Short mmCIF file of C-alpha atoms in Angstrom, two decimals:
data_model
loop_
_atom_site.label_atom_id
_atom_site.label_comp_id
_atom_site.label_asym_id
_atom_site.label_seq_id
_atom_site.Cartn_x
_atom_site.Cartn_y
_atom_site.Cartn_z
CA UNK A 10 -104.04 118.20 -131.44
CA UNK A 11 -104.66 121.73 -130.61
CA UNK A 12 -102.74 125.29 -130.20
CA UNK A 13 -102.43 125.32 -126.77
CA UNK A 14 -99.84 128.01 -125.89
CA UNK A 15 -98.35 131.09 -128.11
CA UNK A 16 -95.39 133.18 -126.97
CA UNK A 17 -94.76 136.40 -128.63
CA UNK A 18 -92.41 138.95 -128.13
CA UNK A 19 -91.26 141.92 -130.71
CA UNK A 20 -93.68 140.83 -133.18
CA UNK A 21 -95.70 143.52 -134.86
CA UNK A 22 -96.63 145.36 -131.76
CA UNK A 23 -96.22 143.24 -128.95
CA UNK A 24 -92.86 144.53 -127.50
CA UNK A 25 -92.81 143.05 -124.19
CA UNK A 26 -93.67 139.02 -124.24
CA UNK A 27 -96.97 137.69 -123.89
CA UNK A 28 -97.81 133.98 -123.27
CA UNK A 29 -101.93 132.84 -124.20
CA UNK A 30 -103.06 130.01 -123.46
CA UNK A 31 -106.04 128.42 -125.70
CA UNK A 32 -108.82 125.95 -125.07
CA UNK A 33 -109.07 123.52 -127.10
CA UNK A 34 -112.48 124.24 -128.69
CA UNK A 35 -113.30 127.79 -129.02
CA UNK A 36 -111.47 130.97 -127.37
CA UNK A 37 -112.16 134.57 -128.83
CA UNK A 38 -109.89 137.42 -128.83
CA UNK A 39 -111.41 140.87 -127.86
CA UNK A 40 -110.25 144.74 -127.50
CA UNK A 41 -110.93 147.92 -128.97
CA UNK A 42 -109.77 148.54 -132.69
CA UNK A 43 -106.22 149.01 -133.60
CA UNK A 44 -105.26 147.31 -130.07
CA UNK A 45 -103.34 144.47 -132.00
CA UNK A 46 -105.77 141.82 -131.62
CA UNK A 47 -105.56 140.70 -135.52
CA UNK A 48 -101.86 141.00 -134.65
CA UNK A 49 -101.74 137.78 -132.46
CA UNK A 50 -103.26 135.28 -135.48
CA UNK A 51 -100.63 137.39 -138.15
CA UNK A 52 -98.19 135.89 -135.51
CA UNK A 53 -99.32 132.08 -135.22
CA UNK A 54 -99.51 132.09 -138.93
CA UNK A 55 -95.98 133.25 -139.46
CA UNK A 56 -95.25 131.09 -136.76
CA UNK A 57 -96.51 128.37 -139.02
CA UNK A 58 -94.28 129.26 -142.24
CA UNK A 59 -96.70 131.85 -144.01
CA UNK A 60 -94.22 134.35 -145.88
CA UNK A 61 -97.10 135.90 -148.33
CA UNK A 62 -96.97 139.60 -146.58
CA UNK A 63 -100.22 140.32 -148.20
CA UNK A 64 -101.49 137.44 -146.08
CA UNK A 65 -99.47 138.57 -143.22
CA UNK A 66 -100.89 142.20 -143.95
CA UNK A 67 -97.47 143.77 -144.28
CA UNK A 68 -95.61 145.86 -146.91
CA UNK A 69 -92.22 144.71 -146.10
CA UNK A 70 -90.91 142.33 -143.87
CA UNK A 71 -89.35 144.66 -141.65
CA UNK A 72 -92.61 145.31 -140.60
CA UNK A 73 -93.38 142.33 -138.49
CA UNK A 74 -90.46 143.66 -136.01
CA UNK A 75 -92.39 146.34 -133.77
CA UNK A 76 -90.55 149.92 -135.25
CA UNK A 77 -91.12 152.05 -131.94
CA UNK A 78 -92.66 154.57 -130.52
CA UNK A 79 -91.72 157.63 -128.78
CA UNK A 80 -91.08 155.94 -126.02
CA UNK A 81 -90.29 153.00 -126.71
CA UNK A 82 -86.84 152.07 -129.13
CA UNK A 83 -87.96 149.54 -131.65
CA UNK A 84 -86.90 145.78 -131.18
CA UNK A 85 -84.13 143.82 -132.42
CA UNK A 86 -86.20 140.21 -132.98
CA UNK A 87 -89.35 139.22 -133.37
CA UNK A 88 -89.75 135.93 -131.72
CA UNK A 89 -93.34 133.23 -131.94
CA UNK A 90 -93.37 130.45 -130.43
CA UNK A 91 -96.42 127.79 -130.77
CA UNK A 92 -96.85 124.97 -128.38
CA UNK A 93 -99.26 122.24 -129.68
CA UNK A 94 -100.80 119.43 -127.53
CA UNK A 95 -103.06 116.21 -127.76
CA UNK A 96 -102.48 112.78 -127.13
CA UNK A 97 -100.35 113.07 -124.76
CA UNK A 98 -97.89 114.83 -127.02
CA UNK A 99 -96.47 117.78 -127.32
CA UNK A 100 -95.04 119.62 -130.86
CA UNK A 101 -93.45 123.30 -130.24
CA UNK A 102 -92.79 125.22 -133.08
CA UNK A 103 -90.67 128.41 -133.33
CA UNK A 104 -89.78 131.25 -135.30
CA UNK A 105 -87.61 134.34 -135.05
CA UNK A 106 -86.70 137.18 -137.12
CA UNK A 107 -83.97 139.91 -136.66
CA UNK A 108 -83.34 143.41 -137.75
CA UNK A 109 -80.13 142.21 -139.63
CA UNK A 110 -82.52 139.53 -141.72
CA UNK A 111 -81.43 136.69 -140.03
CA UNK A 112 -83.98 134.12 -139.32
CA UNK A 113 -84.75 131.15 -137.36
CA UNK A 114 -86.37 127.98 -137.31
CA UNK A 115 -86.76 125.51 -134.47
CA UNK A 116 -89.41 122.33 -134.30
CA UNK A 117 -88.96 120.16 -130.98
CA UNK A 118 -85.78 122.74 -130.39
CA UNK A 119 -84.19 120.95 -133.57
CA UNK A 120 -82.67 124.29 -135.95
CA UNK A 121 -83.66 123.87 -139.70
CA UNK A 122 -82.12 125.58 -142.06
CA UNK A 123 -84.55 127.19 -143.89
CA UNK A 124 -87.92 127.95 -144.50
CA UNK A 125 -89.06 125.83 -146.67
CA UNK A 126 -87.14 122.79 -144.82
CA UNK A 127 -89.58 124.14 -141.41
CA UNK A 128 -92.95 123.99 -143.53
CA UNK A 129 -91.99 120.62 -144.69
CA UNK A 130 -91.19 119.65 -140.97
CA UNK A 131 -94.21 121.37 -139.64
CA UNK A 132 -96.62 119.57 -142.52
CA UNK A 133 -95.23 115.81 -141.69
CA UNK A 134 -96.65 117.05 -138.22
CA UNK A 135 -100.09 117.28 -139.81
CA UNK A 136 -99.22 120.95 -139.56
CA UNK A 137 -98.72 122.03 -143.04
CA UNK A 138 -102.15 124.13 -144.28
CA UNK A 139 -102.75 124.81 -140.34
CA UNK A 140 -101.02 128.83 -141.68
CA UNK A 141 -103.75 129.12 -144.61
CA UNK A 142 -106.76 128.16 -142.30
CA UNK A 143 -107.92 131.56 -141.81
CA UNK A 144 -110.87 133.82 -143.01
CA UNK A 145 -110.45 137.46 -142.38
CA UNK A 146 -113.50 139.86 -142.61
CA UNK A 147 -111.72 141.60 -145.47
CA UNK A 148 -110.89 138.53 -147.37
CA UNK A 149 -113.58 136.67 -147.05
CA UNK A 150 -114.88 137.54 -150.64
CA UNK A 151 -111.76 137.51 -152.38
CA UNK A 152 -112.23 134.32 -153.88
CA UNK A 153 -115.04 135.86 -156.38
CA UNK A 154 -112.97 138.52 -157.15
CA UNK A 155 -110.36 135.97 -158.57
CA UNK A 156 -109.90 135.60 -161.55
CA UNK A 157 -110.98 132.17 -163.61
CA UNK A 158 -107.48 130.24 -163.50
CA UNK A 159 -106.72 131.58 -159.75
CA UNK A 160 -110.50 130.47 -158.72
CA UNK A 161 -109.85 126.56 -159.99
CA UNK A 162 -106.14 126.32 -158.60
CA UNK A 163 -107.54 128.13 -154.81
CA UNK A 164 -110.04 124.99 -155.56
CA UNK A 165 -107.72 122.20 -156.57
CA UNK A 166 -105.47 123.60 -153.78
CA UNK A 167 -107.34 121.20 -151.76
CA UNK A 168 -108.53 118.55 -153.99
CA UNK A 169 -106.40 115.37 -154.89
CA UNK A 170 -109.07 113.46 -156.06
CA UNK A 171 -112.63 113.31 -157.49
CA UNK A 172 -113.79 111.88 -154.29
CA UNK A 173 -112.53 114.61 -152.53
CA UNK A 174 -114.00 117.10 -154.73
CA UNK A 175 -117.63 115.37 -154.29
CA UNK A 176 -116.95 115.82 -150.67
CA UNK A 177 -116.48 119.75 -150.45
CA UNK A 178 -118.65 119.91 -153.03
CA UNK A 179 -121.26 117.98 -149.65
CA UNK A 180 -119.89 120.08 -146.90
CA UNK A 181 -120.12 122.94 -149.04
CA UNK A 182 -124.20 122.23 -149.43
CA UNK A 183 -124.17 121.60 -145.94
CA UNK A 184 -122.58 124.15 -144.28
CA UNK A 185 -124.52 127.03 -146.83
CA UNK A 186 -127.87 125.48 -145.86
CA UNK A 187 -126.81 125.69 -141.76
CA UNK A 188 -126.32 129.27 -142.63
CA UNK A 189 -129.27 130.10 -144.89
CA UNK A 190 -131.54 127.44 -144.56
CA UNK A 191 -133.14 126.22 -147.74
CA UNK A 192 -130.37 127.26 -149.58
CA UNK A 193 -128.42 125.15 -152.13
CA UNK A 194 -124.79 125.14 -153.88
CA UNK A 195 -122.66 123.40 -155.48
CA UNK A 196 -118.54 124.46 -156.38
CA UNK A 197 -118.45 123.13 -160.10
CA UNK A 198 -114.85 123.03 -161.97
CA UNK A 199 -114.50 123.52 -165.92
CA UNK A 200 -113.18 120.74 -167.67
CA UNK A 201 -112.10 122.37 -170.38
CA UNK A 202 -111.68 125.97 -170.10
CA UNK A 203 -109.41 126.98 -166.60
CA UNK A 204 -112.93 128.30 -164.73
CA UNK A 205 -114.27 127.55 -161.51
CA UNK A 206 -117.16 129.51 -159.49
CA UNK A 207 -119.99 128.50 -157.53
CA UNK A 208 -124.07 128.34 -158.33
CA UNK A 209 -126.02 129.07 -155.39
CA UNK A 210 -129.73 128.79 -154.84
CA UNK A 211 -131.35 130.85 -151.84
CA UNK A 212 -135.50 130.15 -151.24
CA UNK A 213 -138.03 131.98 -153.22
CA UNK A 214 -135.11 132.91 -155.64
CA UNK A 215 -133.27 131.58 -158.72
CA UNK A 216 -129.74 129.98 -158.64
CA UNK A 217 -127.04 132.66 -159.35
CA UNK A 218 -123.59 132.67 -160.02
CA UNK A 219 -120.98 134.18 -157.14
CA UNK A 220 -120.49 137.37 -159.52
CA UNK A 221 -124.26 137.91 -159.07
CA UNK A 222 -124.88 137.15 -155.32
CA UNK A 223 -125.39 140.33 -153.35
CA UNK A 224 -123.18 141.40 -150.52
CA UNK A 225 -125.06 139.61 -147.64
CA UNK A 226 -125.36 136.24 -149.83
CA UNK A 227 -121.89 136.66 -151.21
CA UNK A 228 -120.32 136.75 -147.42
CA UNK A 229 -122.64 133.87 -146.37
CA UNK A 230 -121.21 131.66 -149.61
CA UNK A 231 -117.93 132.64 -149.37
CA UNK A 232 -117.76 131.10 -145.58
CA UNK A 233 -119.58 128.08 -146.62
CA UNK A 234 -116.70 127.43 -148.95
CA UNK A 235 -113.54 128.59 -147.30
CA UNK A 236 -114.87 126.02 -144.33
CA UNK A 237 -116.03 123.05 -146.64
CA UNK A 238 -112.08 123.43 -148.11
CA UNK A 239 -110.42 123.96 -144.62
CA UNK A 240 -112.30 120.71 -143.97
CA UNK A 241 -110.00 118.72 -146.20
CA UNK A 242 -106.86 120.36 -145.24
CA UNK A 243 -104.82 118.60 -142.33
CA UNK A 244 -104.71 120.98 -139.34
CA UNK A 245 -105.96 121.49 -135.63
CA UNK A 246 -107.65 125.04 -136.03
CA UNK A 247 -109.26 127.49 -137.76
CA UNK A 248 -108.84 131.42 -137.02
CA UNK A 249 -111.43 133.74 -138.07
CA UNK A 250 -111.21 137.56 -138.03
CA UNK A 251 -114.06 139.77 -137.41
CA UNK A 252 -116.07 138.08 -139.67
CA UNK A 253 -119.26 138.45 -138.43
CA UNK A 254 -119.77 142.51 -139.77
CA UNK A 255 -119.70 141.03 -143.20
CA UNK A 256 -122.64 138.94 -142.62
CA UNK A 257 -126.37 139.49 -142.99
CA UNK A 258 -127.13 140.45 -139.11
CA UNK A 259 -129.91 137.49 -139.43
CA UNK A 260 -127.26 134.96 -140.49
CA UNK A 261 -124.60 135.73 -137.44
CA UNK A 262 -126.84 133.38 -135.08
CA UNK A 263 -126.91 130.44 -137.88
CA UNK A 264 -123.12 130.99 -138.31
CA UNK A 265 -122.52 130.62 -134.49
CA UNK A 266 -124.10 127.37 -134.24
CA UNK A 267 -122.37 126.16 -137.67
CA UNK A 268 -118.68 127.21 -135.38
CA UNK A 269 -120.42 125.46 -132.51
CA UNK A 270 -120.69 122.34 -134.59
CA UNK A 271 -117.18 122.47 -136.15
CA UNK A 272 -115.75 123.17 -132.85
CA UNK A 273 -116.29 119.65 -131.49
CA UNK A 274 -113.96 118.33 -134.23
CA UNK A 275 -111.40 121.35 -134.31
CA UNK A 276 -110.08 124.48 -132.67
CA UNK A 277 -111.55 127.64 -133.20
CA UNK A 278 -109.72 131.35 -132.27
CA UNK A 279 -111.71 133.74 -133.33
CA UNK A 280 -111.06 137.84 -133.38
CA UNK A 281 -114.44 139.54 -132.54
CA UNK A 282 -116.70 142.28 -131.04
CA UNK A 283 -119.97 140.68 -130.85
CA UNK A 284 -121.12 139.24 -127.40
CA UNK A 285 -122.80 136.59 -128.93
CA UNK A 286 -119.96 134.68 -130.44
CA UNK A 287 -117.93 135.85 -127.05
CA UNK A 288 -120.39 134.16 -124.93
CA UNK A 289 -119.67 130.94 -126.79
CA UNK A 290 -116.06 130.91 -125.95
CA UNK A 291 -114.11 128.84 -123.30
CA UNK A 292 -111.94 131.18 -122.78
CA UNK A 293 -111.69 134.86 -123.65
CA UNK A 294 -108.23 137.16 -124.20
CA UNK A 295 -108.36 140.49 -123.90
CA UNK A 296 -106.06 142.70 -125.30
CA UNK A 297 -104.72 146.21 -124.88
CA UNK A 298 -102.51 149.36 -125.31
CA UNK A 299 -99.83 150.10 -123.44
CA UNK A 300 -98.65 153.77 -122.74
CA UNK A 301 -95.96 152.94 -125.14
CA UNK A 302 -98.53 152.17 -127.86
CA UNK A 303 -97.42 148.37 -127.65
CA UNK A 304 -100.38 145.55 -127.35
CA UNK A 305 -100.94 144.09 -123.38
CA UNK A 306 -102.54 141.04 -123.40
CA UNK A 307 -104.83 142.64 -120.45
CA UNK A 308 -106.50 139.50 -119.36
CA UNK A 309 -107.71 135.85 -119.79
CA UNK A 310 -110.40 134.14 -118.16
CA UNK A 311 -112.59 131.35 -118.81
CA UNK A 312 -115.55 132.33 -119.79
CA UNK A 313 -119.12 131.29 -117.52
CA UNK A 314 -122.58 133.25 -117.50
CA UNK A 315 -121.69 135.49 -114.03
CA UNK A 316 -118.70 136.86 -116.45
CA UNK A 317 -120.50 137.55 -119.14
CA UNK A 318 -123.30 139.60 -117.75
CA UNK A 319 -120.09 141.91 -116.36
CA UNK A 320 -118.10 142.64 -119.67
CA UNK A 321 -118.03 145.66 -120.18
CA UNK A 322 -114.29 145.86 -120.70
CA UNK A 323 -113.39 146.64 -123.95
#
């Protein structure tokens, strides 16, 4: 199962609708800054149920309704629509959300009544942590910045059982050593106090605690983790958002073939700048503004070598 197709129209600040459709492996999002390309994964995850504005980088809800311009009037709904497929099956998911407040939900064009009734639709789908799968260059830290009780429940957030545990606790090793080789970590939990935190272990230097890691191994760690947990959360995709910058420029390459990797088992959309993780997309979305300072989805294309070489276009 994959995201396949997403409608949007008056969200944030795509006024006029705009239909993408995703490969199933990896497609990357590109455009200048402040075009609205973060915009379009704000919009599948509220799409999905998310309601945490802070997640949704909003201050108010009336901000995911496009407000206007000077030439523009603002809108009176903000409409996402998500079309998964695999199997032979498709699962289409919407959301809307007027000026007045009113909302609505639709799954398979069935109207729940509310929003937690939709997440609880959407997660009997296999849908249900699809809306927290996503690592955003300004996040990506946050979990060290926690503190102790947040840090173990963001942990047992995904962990039902001790097996489970001993298995992010594997991908987490594994991942962190694809993107610093040699390296070696483990999450650990404390039994008795409400702590959790990781110990990490980079070559020709002691193990360190995530408080202690510097910038370049703290981003590096933090991605190992965020990816072993998405790995035992139910959902198609993961969406990741200009993550690269916060890397060590010598670890971007190791991360790219770590995405390659995870990418034959799930969907990556990815918001970035850097032609190296373009050239590893399928297909590539560019977006836009429009005279009225709206987002244009400008283009979409799948991506091959004789493409590449001429991008040059935003």
């Amino acid at each position: 199962m994959f995201l396949s197709r997403l409608n949007v129209s008056g969200f944030k600040s795509y006024t006029e609708p705009v239909v993408v459709d995703f490969d199933e492996k990896i497609s990357v999002i590109i455009g200048s800054n402040g075009v609205g390309k973060s915009n379009a994964l704000d919009a599948i995850a509220w799409a999905l149920g998310e309601d945490d504005l802070t997640r949704l980088r909003c201050g108010d809800r009336k901000d995911l309704l496009f407000s206007g311009s000077e030439i523009t009037p603002p809108v009176e709904e903000a409409r996402v629509e998500l079309t998964f497929s695999g199997n032979g099956t498709e699962i289409l998911a919407s959301r809307a959300l007027t000026t007045s407040g009113k909302e609505e939900f639709l799954v398979q064009n069935e109207s729940l009544g509310s929003a937690s009734d939709y997440r609880a639709t959407l997660a009997n789908l296999g849908l249900g942590y699809a809306r927290r799968n996503i690592v955003r260059q300004e996040r990506l830290t946050d979990f060290f910045f926690k503190a102790a009780p947040d840090r173990r429940r963001y942990i047992l957030r995904y962990v039902t059982a001790d097996t489970e545990f001993d298995r992010i606790n594997t991908l987490f090793q594994e991942y962190l050593d694809a993107l610093i080789p040699g390296s070696y970590g483990r999450i650990f939990l404390d039994e008795i106090g409400e702590d959790a935190d990781v110990e990490v272990t980079f070559p020709k230097k002691g193990a360190k605690r995530g408080v202690l890691l510097s910038g370049g191994e703290r981003a590096s760690t933090a991605l190992a983790l965020k990816l072993a947990l998405f790995s035992m959360a139910p959902g198609p995709m993961y969406m990741l958002d200009e993550v690269e910058p916060s890397l060590d420029w010598t670890h971007n390459h190791n991360m790219q073939e770590l995405l390659k990797k995870l990418a034959e088992h799930r969907q990556l959309i990815i918001v970035t700048h850097f032609q190296s993780t373009i050239r590893m997309a399928r297909t590539v979305h560019g977006v836009r503004i429009r005279p009225d300072g709206s987002s244009w989805l400008k283009f979409h294309f799948v991506m091959d070598e004789r493409l590449f070489k001429i991008y040059k276009c935003c």
